[in-house]
mmCIF file of C-alpha atoms in Angstrom:
data_model
loop_
_atom_site.group_PDB
_atom_site.id
_atom_site.type_symbol
_atom_site.label_atom_id
_atom_site.label_comp_id
_atom_site.label_asym_id
_atom_site.label_seq_id
_atom_site.Cartn_x
_atom_site.Cartn_y
_atom_site.Cartn_z
ATOM 1 C CA UNK L 1 39.399 -42.691 -49.002
ATOM 2 C CA UNK L 2 39.197 -46.711 -49.069
ATOM 3 C CA UNK L 3 36.361 -48.106 -51.448
ATOM 4 C CA UNK L 4 35.270 -51.166 -49.296
ATOM 5 C CA UNK L 5 36.151 -52.743 -46.134
ATOM 6 C CA UNK L 6 37.908 -55.585 -45.428
ATOM 7 C CA UNK L 7 36.370 -59.117 -45.194
ATOM 8 C CA UNK L 8 36.933 -58.795 -40.907
ATOM 9 C CA UNK L 9 35.553 -55.083 -40.824
ATOM 10 C CA UNK L 10 32.548 -56.081 -43.372
ATOM 11 C CA UNK L 11 30.417 -57.587 -39.529
ATOM 12 C CA UNK L 12 30.556 -54.181 -38.221
ATOM 13 C CA UNK L 13 30.284 -51.299 -41.132
ATOM 14 C CA UNK L 14 29.253 -52.826 -44.357
ATOM 15 C CA UNK L 15 30.727 -52.440 -47.810
ATOM 16 C CA UNK L 16 30.153 -48.792 -48.402
ATOM 17 C CA UNK L 17 30.605 -47.994 -51.601
ATOM 18 C CA UNK L 18 32.678 -43.813 -50.421
ATOM 19 C CA UNK L 19 31.894 -42.769 -54.096
ATOM 20 C CA UNK L 20 28.667 -43.139 -54.462
ATOM 21 C CA UNK L 21 28.215 -41.508 -50.741
ATOM 22 C CA UNK L 22 30.038 -39.016 -52.481
ATOM 23 C CA UNK L 23 27.643 -38.984 -55.243
ATOM 24 C CA UNK L 24 24.735 -39.262 -53.224
ATOM 25 C CA UNK L 25 25.673 -35.910 -50.857
ATOM 26 C CA UNK L 26 26.501 -33.907 -54.502
ATOM 27 C CA UNK L 27 22.988 -32.252 -54.705
ATOM 28 C CA UNK L 28 22.050 -30.544 -51.136
ATOM 29 C CA UNK L 29 18.531 -29.988 -52.721
ATOM 30 C CA UNK L 30 18.072 -33.519 -53.034
ATOM 31 C CA UNK L 31 19.107 -34.364 -49.285
ATOM 32 C CA UNK L 32 17.017 -31.060 -47.672
ATOM 33 C CA UNK L 33 13.736 -33.101 -46.959
ATOM 34 C CA UNK L 34 16.028 -34.913 -44.582
ATOM 35 C CA UNK L 35 17.245 -31.787 -42.189
ATOM 36 C CA UNK L 36 14.500 -31.881 -39.769
ATOM 37 C CA UNK L 37 15.992 -34.702 -38.116
ATOM 38 C CA UNK L 38 19.928 -33.724 -38.810
ATOM 39 C CA UNK L 39 18.432 -30.228 -36.899
ATOM 40 C CA UNK L 40 17.033 -32.020 -34.135
ATOM 41 C CA UNK L 41 19.972 -34.659 -33.057
ATOM 42 C CA UNK L 42 22.487 -31.345 -33.569
ATOM 43 C CA UNK L 43 19.673 -30.782 -30.603
ATOM 44 C CA UNK L 44 20.039 -32.905 -28.081
ATOM 45 C CA UNK L 45 24.025 -33.331 -28.762
ATOM 46 C CA UNK L 46 24.212 -29.975 -27.439
ATOM 47 C CA UNK L 47 22.507 -30.765 -24.715
ATOM 48 C CA UNK L 48 24.945 -32.988 -23.840
ATOM 49 C CA UNK L 49 27.597 -31.146 -24.530
ATOM 50 C CA UNK L 50 26.146 -28.696 -22.414
ATOM 51 C CA UNK L 51 27.060 -30.554 -19.502
ATOM 52 C CA UNK L 52 30.541 -31.361 -20.550
ATOM 53 C CA UNK L 53 33.078 -27.871 -19.029
ATOM 54 C CA UNK L 54 35.542 -27.127 -21.900
ATOM 55 C CA UNK L 55 36.324 -24.252 -23.495
ATOM 56 C CA UNK L 56 37.672 -25.512 -26.791
ATOM 57 C CA UNK L 57 39.775 -23.025 -28.802
ATOM 58 C CA UNK L 58 39.242 -24.677 -32.161
ATOM 59 C CA UNK L 59 36.423 -26.878 -32.762
ATOM 60 C CA UNK L 60 36.428 -29.487 -36.297
ATOM 61 C CA UNK L 61 32.385 -29.971 -37.068
ATOM 62 C CA UNK L 62 33.185 -33.107 -39.705
ATOM 63 C CA UNK L 63 30.834 -33.968 -41.825
ATOM 64 C CA UNK L 64 29.279 -30.334 -41.680
ATOM 65 C CA UNK L 65 27.187 -30.461 -44.605
ATOM 66 C CA UNK L 66 26.398 -26.729 -45.508
ATOM 67 C CA UNK L 67 27.303 -25.916 -41.687
ATOM 68 C CA UNK L 68 24.183 -25.618 -39.965
ATOM 69 C CA UNK L 69 25.456 -27.675 -36.845
ATOM 70 C CA UNK L 70 28.387 -25.018 -36.599
ATOM 71 C CA UNK L 71 25.667 -22.166 -35.633
ATOM 72 C CA UNK L 72 24.947 -23.676 -32.646
ATOM 73 C CA UNK L 73 28.364 -24.248 -31.638
ATOM 74 C CA UNK L 74 29.451 -20.554 -31.953
ATOM 75 C CA UNK L 75 26.796 -19.835 -29.846
ATOM 76 C CA UNK L 76 27.654 -22.559 -27.216
ATOM 77 C CA UNK L 77 31.754 -20.898 -27.692
ATOM 78 C CA UNK L 78 31.825 -17.887 -28.948
ATOM 79 C CA UNK L 79 35.455 -17.081 -29.286
ATOM 80 C CA UNK L 80 35.936 -20.596 -30.687
ATOM 81 C CA UNK L 81 37.872 -20.888 -34.017
ATOM 82 C CA UNK L 82 35.456 -23.203 -36.222
ATOM 83 C CA UNK L 83 36.184 -25.186 -38.763
ATOM 84 C CA UNK L 84 34.041 -27.572 -41.075
ATOM 85 C CA UNK L 85 34.750 -30.351 -43.133
ATOM 86 C CA UNK L 86 33.229 -32.108 -46.177
ATOM 87 C CA UNK L 87 33.819 -34.445 -48.738
ATOM 88 C CA UNK L 88 30.928 -32.250 -50.979
ATOM 89 C CA UNK L 89 32.643 -29.729 -52.681
ATOM 90 C CA UNK L 90 28.758 -28.644 -53.014
ATOM 91 C CA UNK L 91 27.477 -28.996 -49.643
ATOM 92 C CA UNK L 92 30.833 -26.449 -48.811
ATOM 93 C CA UNK L 93 29.390 -24.325 -51.637
ATOM 94 C CA UNK L 94 26.013 -23.398 -50.224
ATOM 95 C CA UNK L 95 27.306 -23.491 -46.447
ATOM 96 C CA UNK L 96 29.974 -20.757 -48.205
ATOM 97 C CA UNK L 97 26.492 -19.021 -49.617
ATOM 98 C CA UNK L 98 24.710 -19.146 -46.823
ATOM 99 C CA UNK L 99 27.616 -17.999 -44.530
ATOM 100 C CA UNK L 100 27.591 -14.625 -47.022
ATOM 101 C CA UNK L 101 23.758 -14.405 -47.025
ATOM 102 C CA UNK L 102 23.812 -14.056 -42.787
ATOM 103 C CA UNK L 103 26.091 -11.478 -43.215
ATOM 104 C CA UNK L 104 24.929 -9.888 -45.319
ATOM 105 C CA UNK L 105 21.805 -9.496 -43.587
ATOM 106 C CA UNK L 106 23.235 -8.930 -40.568
ATOM 107 C CA UNK L 107 25.317 -6.000 -42.614
ATOM 108 C CA UNK L 108 22.031 -4.219 -43.168
ATOM 109 C CA UNK L 109 20.762 -4.384 -40.157
ATOM 110 C CA UNK L 110 23.756 -2.765 -38.641
ATOM 111 C CA UNK L 111 23.678 0.437 -41.623
ATOM 112 C CA UNK L 112 19.980 0.582 -40.705
ATOM 113 C CA UNK L 113 20.460 1.063 -36.541
ATOM 114 C CA UNK L 114 23.880 1.809 -36.151
ATOM 115 C CA UNK L 115 25.331 4.171 -39.135
ATOM 116 C CA UNK L 116 29.330 3.344 -39.568
ATOM 117 C CA UNK L 117 29.087 -0.002 -38.441
ATOM 118 C CA UNK L 118 28.734 -1.123 -41.650
ATOM 119 C CA UNK L 119 30.833 -4.566 -42.250
ATOM 120 C CA UNK L 120 30.714 -5.857 -39.059
ATOM 121 C CA UNK L 121 28.764 -9.213 -38.801
ATOM 122 C CA UNK L 122 28.194 -11.746 -35.634
ATOM 123 C CA UNK L 123 27.405 -13.860 -38.236
ATOM 124 C CA UNK L 124 29.223 -17.491 -38.548
ATOM 125 C CA UNK L 125 32.190 -17.435 -39.886
ATOM 126 C CA UNK L 126 33.783 -20.953 -40.357
ATOM 127 C CA UNK L 127 37.137 -22.108 -42.277
ATOM 128 C CA UNK L 128 35.761 -24.621 -44.529
ATOM 129 C CA UNK L 129 37.615 -27.690 -45.630
ATOM 130 C CA UNK L 130 37.191 -30.199 -48.418
ATOM 131 C CA UNK L 131 38.345 -33.673 -47.683
ATOM 132 C CA UNK L 132 38.247 -36.989 -46.251
ATOM 133 C CA UNK L 133 37.251 -37.612 -42.739
ATOM 134 C CA UNK L 134 39.556 -40.569 -42.351
ATOM 135 C CA UNK L 135 42.487 -38.868 -44.019
ATOM 136 C CA UNK L 136 42.351 -35.076 -42.262
ATOM 137 C CA UNK L 137 44.796 -32.610 -44.006
ATOM 138 C CA UNK L 138 45.331 -31.328 -40.380
ATOM 139 C CA UNK L 139 48.609 -31.355 -38.094
ATOM 140 C CA UNK L 140 48.833 -33.863 -34.831
ATOM 141 C CA UNK L 141 47.063 -32.404 -31.739
ATOM 142 C CA UNK L 142 45.293 -29.271 -33.615
ATOM 143 C CA UNK L 143 41.948 -29.276 -32.253
ATOM 144 C CA UNK L 144 39.885 -29.185 -28.660
ATOM 145 C CA UNK L 145 36.856 -30.620 -29.818
ATOM 146 C CA UNK L 146 35.934 -33.070 -32.986
ATOM 147 C CA UNK L 147 31.943 -33.086 -33.213
ATOM 148 C CA UNK L 148 30.566 -35.242 -36.416
ATOM 149 C CA UNK L 149 26.548 -35.227 -36.886
ATOM 150 C CA UNK L 150 25.184 -38.258 -38.546
ATOM 151 C CA UNK L 151 28.046 -38.413 -40.609
ATOM 152 C CA UNK L 152 30.183 -41.321 -39.127
ATOM 153 C CA UNK L 153 28.036 -44.345 -40.800
ATOM 154 C CA UNK L 154 28.619 -43.634 -44.188
ATOM 155 C CA UNK L 155 32.231 -44.602 -44.120
ATOM 156 C CA UNK L 156 33.104 -48.830 -44.230
ATOM 157 C CA UNK L 157 35.703 -48.657 -41.747
ATOM 158 C CA UNK L 158 34.670 -46.415 -38.634
ATOM 159 C CA UNK L 159 37.560 -47.859 -36.740
ATOM 160 C CA UNK L 160 40.277 -46.072 -38.503
ATOM 161 C CA UNK L 161 38.219 -43.318 -38.215
ATOM 162 C CA UNK L 162 38.399 -42.950 -34.779
ATOM 163 C CA UNK L 163 42.315 -43.333 -35.065
ATOM 164 C CA UNK L 164 42.673 -40.363 -37.332
ATOM 165 C CA UNK L 165 40.176 -38.141 -34.816
ATOM 166 C CA UNK L 166 41.854 -39.109 -31.776
ATOM 167 C CA UNK L 167 45.392 -37.464 -33.802
ATOM 168 C CA UNK L 168 43.869 -34.523 -34.942
ATOM 169 C CA UNK L 169 42.708 -33.923 -31.097
ATOM 170 C CA UNK L 170 44.819 -32.525 -28.097
ATOM 171 C CA UNK L 171 45.150 -33.979 -25.192
ATOM 172 C CA UNK L 172 42.130 -34.134 -23.091
ATOM 173 C CA UNK L 173 40.397 -33.128 -26.671
ATOM 174 C CA UNK L 174 36.708 -34.235 -26.815
ATOM 175 C CA UNK L 175 35.209 -36.510 -29.700
ATOM 176 C CA UNK L 176 31.277 -36.290 -29.347
ATOM 177 C CA UNK L 177 29.438 -38.115 -32.466
ATOM 178 C CA UNK L 178 26.019 -38.827 -33.302
ATOM 179 C CA UNK L 179 25.434 -41.807 -36.147
ATOM 180 C CA UNK L 180 23.174 -44.169 -36.814
ATOM 181 C CA UNK L 181 22.106 -47.402 -35.654
ATOM 182 C CA UNK L 182 21.549 -51.153 -36.716
ATOM 183 C CA UNK L 183 17.461 -50.357 -36.053
ATOM 184 C CA UNK L 184 18.042 -47.611 -38.371
ATOM 185 C CA UNK L 185 15.110 -48.265 -41.839
ATOM 186 C CA UNK L 186 14.226 -51.493 -40.802
ATOM 187 C CA UNK L 187 10.499 -51.032 -41.533
ATOM 188 C CA UNK L 188 12.767 -50.689 -45.535
ATOM 189 C CA UNK L 189 14.848 -54.054 -44.824
ATOM 190 C CA UNK L 190 11.989 -56.459 -43.701
ATOM 191 C CA UNK L 191 9.809 -54.637 -46.889
ATOM 192 C CA UNK L 192 11.935 -55.351 -49.354
ATOM 193 C CA UNK L 193 13.350 -58.629 -48.380
ATOM 194 C CA UNK L 194 10.064 -59.695 -49.841
ATOM 195 C CA UNK L 195 11.581 -58.669 -53.681
ATOM 196 C CA UNK L 196 15.265 -60.377 -53.400
ATOM 197 C CA UNK L 197 18.161 -60.681 -51.070
ATOM 198 C CA UNK L 198 19.913 -57.833 -51.757
ATOM 199 C CA UNK L 199 20.331 -55.486 -49.516
ATOM 200 C CA UNK L 200 18.164 -52.633 -49.401
ATOM 201 C CA UNK L 201 19.445 -50.412 -46.284
ATOM 202 C CA UNK L 202 23.013 -50.133 -44.704
ATOM 203 C CA UNK L 203 23.774 -52.666 -41.327
ATOM 204 C CA UNK L 204 24.761 -50.069 -39.203
ATOM 205 C CA UNK L 205 26.605 -50.701 -36.518
ATOM 206 C CA UNK L 206 25.889 -51.429 -33.350
ATOM 207 C CA UNK L 207 26.338 -48.848 -29.886
ATOM 208 C CA UNK L 208 28.453 -50.877 -28.155
ATOM 209 C CA UNK L 209 31.369 -51.832 -30.776
ATOM 210 C CA UNK L 210 31.307 -48.184 -31.099
ATOM 211 C CA UNK L 211 32.488 -48.152 -27.923
ATOM 212 C CA UNK L 212 34.838 -51.313 -28.635
ATOM 213 C CA UNK L 213 36.408 -49.356 -31.569
ATOM 214 C CA UNK L 214 37.023 -45.999 -29.346
ATOM 215 C CA UNK L 215 39.148 -47.317 -26.766
ATOM 216 C CA UNK L 216 41.354 -49.415 -29.513
ATOM 217 C CA UNK L 217 41.370 -46.501 -30.827
ATOM 218 C CA UNK L 218 43.051 -45.024 -27.571
ATOM 219 C CA UNK L 219 40.279 -42.655 -26.094
ATOM 220 C CA UNK L 220 39.429 -43.073 -22.240
ATOM 221 C CA UNK L 221 36.180 -43.484 -20.728
ATOM 222 C CA UNK L 222 33.878 -43.397 -23.905
ATOM 223 C CA UNK L 223 30.395 -42.721 -23.426
ATOM 224 C CA UNK L 224 27.743 -43.950 -25.298
ATOM 225 C CA UNK L 225 23.734 -44.357 -25.569
ATOM 226 C CA UNK L 226 21.228 -44.273 -27.720
ATOM 227 C CA UNK L 227 17.550 -44.120 -28.106
ATOM 228 C CA UNK L 228 14.364 -44.701 -30.995
ATOM 229 C CA UNK L 229 12.670 -41.693 -33.231
ATOM 230 C CA UNK L 230 9.878 -42.863 -35.071
ATOM 231 C CA UNK L 231 8.798 -40.338 -38.067
ATOM 232 C CA UNK L 232 5.383 -41.169 -39.929
ATOM 233 C CA UNK L 233 4.424 -40.464 -43.398
ATOM 234 C CA UNK L 234 1.260 -40.379 -44.900
ATOM 235 C CA UNK L 235 2.439 -42.193 -48.381
ATOM 236 C CA UNK L 236 4.969 -44.704 -49.374
ATOM 237 C CA UNK L 237 6.070 -41.942 -51.832
ATOM 238 C CA UNK L 238 7.094 -39.714 -49.388
ATOM 239 C CA UNK L 239 8.679 -41.644 -47.158
ATOM 240 C CA UNK L 240 11.090 -43.243 -50.052
ATOM 241 C CA UNK L 241 11.064 -39.996 -50.631
ATOM 242 C CA UNK L 242 12.772 -38.819 -46.919
ATOM 243 C CA UNK L 243 14.951 -42.200 -47.292
ATOM 244 C CA UNK L 244 16.795 -41.345 -50.543
ATOM 245 C CA UNK L 245 16.838 -37.825 -48.989
ATOM 246 C CA UNK L 246 19.162 -39.186 -45.985
ATOM 247 C CA UNK L 247 21.786 -40.635 -48.539
ATOM 248 C CA UNK L 248 19.690 -44.080 -49.761
ATOM 249 C CA UNK L 249 21.642 -47.093 -49.961
ATOM 250 C CA UNK L 250 25.618 -46.669 -51.126
ATOM 251 C CA UNK L 251 26.473 -50.265 -50.430
ATOM 252 C CA UNK L 252 28.756 -52.171 -52.754
ATOM 253 C CA UNK L 253 26.173 -54.771 -52.670
ATOM 254 C CA UNK L 254 23.514 -52.930 -53.885
ATOM 255 C CA UNK L 255 20.948 -54.197 -57.014
ATOM 256 C CA UNK L 256 22.247 -52.528 -59.600
ATOM 257 C CA UNK L 257 19.504 -53.396 -62.407
ATOM 258 C CA UNK L 258 15.970 -52.061 -61.757
ATOM 259 C CA UNK L 259 12.973 -53.723 -59.778
ATOM 260 C CA UNK L 260 10.632 -54.322 -61.784
ATOM 261 C CA UNK L 261 7.647 -53.094 -62.175
ATOM 262 C CA UNK L 262 6.146 -56.251 -59.740
ATOM 263 C CA UNK L 263 8.754 -56.937 -57.943
ATOM 264 C CA UNK L 264 8.229 -52.700 -56.822
ATOM 265 C CA UNK L 265 4.541 -53.007 -55.960
ATOM 266 C CA UNK L 266 5.316 -56.049 -53.646
ATOM 267 C CA UNK L 267 7.831 -53.636 -51.418
ATOM 268 C CA UNK L 268 5.769 -51.224 -51.484
ATOM 269 C CA UNK L 269 2.352 -53.161 -50.520
ATOM 270 C CA UNK L 270 4.831 -54.489 -47.520
ATOM 271 C CA UNK L 271 5.511 -51.313 -47.078
ATOM 272 C CA UNK L 272 1.843 -50.904 -45.907
ATOM 273 C CA UNK L 273 1.269 -52.977 -43.633
ATOM 274 C CA UNK L 274 3.127 -51.530 -41.354
ATOM 275 C CA UNK L 275 0.528 -48.645 -41.396
ATOM 276 C CA UNK L 276 -0.868 -47.975 -38.001
ATOM 277 C CA UNK L 277 -3.897 -47.122 -36.424
ATOM 278 C CA UNK L 278 -2.999 -43.526 -36.858
ATOM 279 C CA UNK L 279 -2.730 -44.334 -41.041
ATOM 280 C CA UNK L 280 0.277 -43.269 -40.812
ATOM 281 C CA UNK L 281 3.641 -45.430 -42.164
ATOM 282 C CA UNK L 282 6.025 -45.594 -39.472
ATOM 283 C CA UNK L 283 9.736 -44.985 -39.810
ATOM 284 C CA UNK L 284 12.514 -46.156 -37.306
ATOM 285 C CA UNK L 285 15.516 -44.137 -36.721
ATOM 286 C CA UNK L 286 18.126 -45.704 -33.749
ATOM 287 C CA UNK L 287 20.045 -43.205 -33.062
ATOM 288 C CA UNK L 288 23.732 -43.461 -31.470
ATOM 289 C CA UNK L 289 25.346 -40.829 -29.522
ATOM 290 C CA UNK L 290 28.703 -41.268 -27.865
ATOM 291 C CA UNK L 291 31.785 -38.644 -26.170
ATOM 292 C CA UNK L 292 35.144 -39.609 -25.510
ATOM 293 C CA UNK L 293 38.250 -37.726 -24.149
ATOM 294 C CA UNK L 294 41.852 -37.992 -25.751
ATOM 295 C CA UNK L 295 44.229 -39.149 -22.850
ATOM 296 C CA UNK L 296 47.751 -37.984 -22.553
ATOM 297 C CA UNK L 297 49.971 -40.887 -24.003
ATOM 298 C CA UNK L 298 51.808 -43.449 -20.963
ATOM 299 C CA UNK L 299 54.230 -44.693 -23.422
ATOM 300 C CA UNK L 300 56.564 -42.987 -25.751
ATOM 301 C CA UNK L 301 56.805 -44.503 -29.502
ATOM 302 C CA UNK L 302 59.326 -46.266 -28.826
ATOM 303 C CA UNK L 303 57.456 -48.151 -25.405
ATOM 304 C CA UNK L 304 58.560 -46.312 -22.938
ATOM 305 C CA UNK L 305 56.661 -45.811 -20.006
ATOM 306 C CA UNK L 306 55.768 -42.181 -19.376
ATOM 307 C CA UNK L 307 56.348 -40.947 -15.418
ATOM 308 C CA UNK L 308 54.682 -37.283 -14.824
ATOM 309 C CA UNK L 309 55.168 -35.396 -11.721
ATOM 310 C CA UNK L 310 53.047 -32.629 -9.992
ATOM 311 C CA UNK L 311 54.986 -30.380 -8.074
ATOM 312 C CA UNK L 312 52.174 -29.238 -7.056
ATOM 313 C CA UNK L 313 51.212 -32.189 -4.757
ATOM 314 C CA UNK L 314 52.625 -33.164 -2.160
#
């Protein structure tokens, strides 16, 4: 994975330090506080997915974390093979532990109510792969559904990611993803702009840029939409703790030295200015949703046009 994008990509994705991203997600306990929003967005993605008529045999969850989305995916497609891919070994270990715990609980119930059935389980049994979702260790055309919830914005070159995701999709396979858009954490940007000129939050990619990237990567009929979710907090301490839980600031251009006490207090005072009539401080999340299909190829690798003939049509 490249450590930073080329200058032509900075406008869209920001100079993200991918090593720092892996460090930030190396401790599942530290990001647990942000799980509520991931679960909410996963539910909204599932509502969209339920409207698409597909019967996938294999599903990839890219940036799967602890694998919570795999439970929902198996519920929707119980016959599908599930594969969870994440760059954090710690996340995959937590996912494995959770699966083992779920299976043990199911086995205890079966042993109590159905003697002789010990060893059976209805728990999710997904295959786990530790790897970079922009360089997948998978064969071309190996999956029917690529799913990614709140992971794409952590990569500096989403255009390359889309090309890789298209590679592993079968013809007519579906990509469905969510990520944060440009208005996300706008309160943080505004408040800490009073301290210095360093970037204190990612410059998240615009929805329309994602649509262009999908087309350029070879996807067909991309559908993009977005919504704004506002979460409110009683204190600046709680708000900032959850910003860190969502992944913090992995920019190469982030401030490296410590912020002085006076400057930090100035930023907190600026955050307090957002406190509403209800006495709580808002934090904005712009959530971008996208889905697209991999179409059949129209040309060969040498540039020759492909003409398909269906004998059933007269």
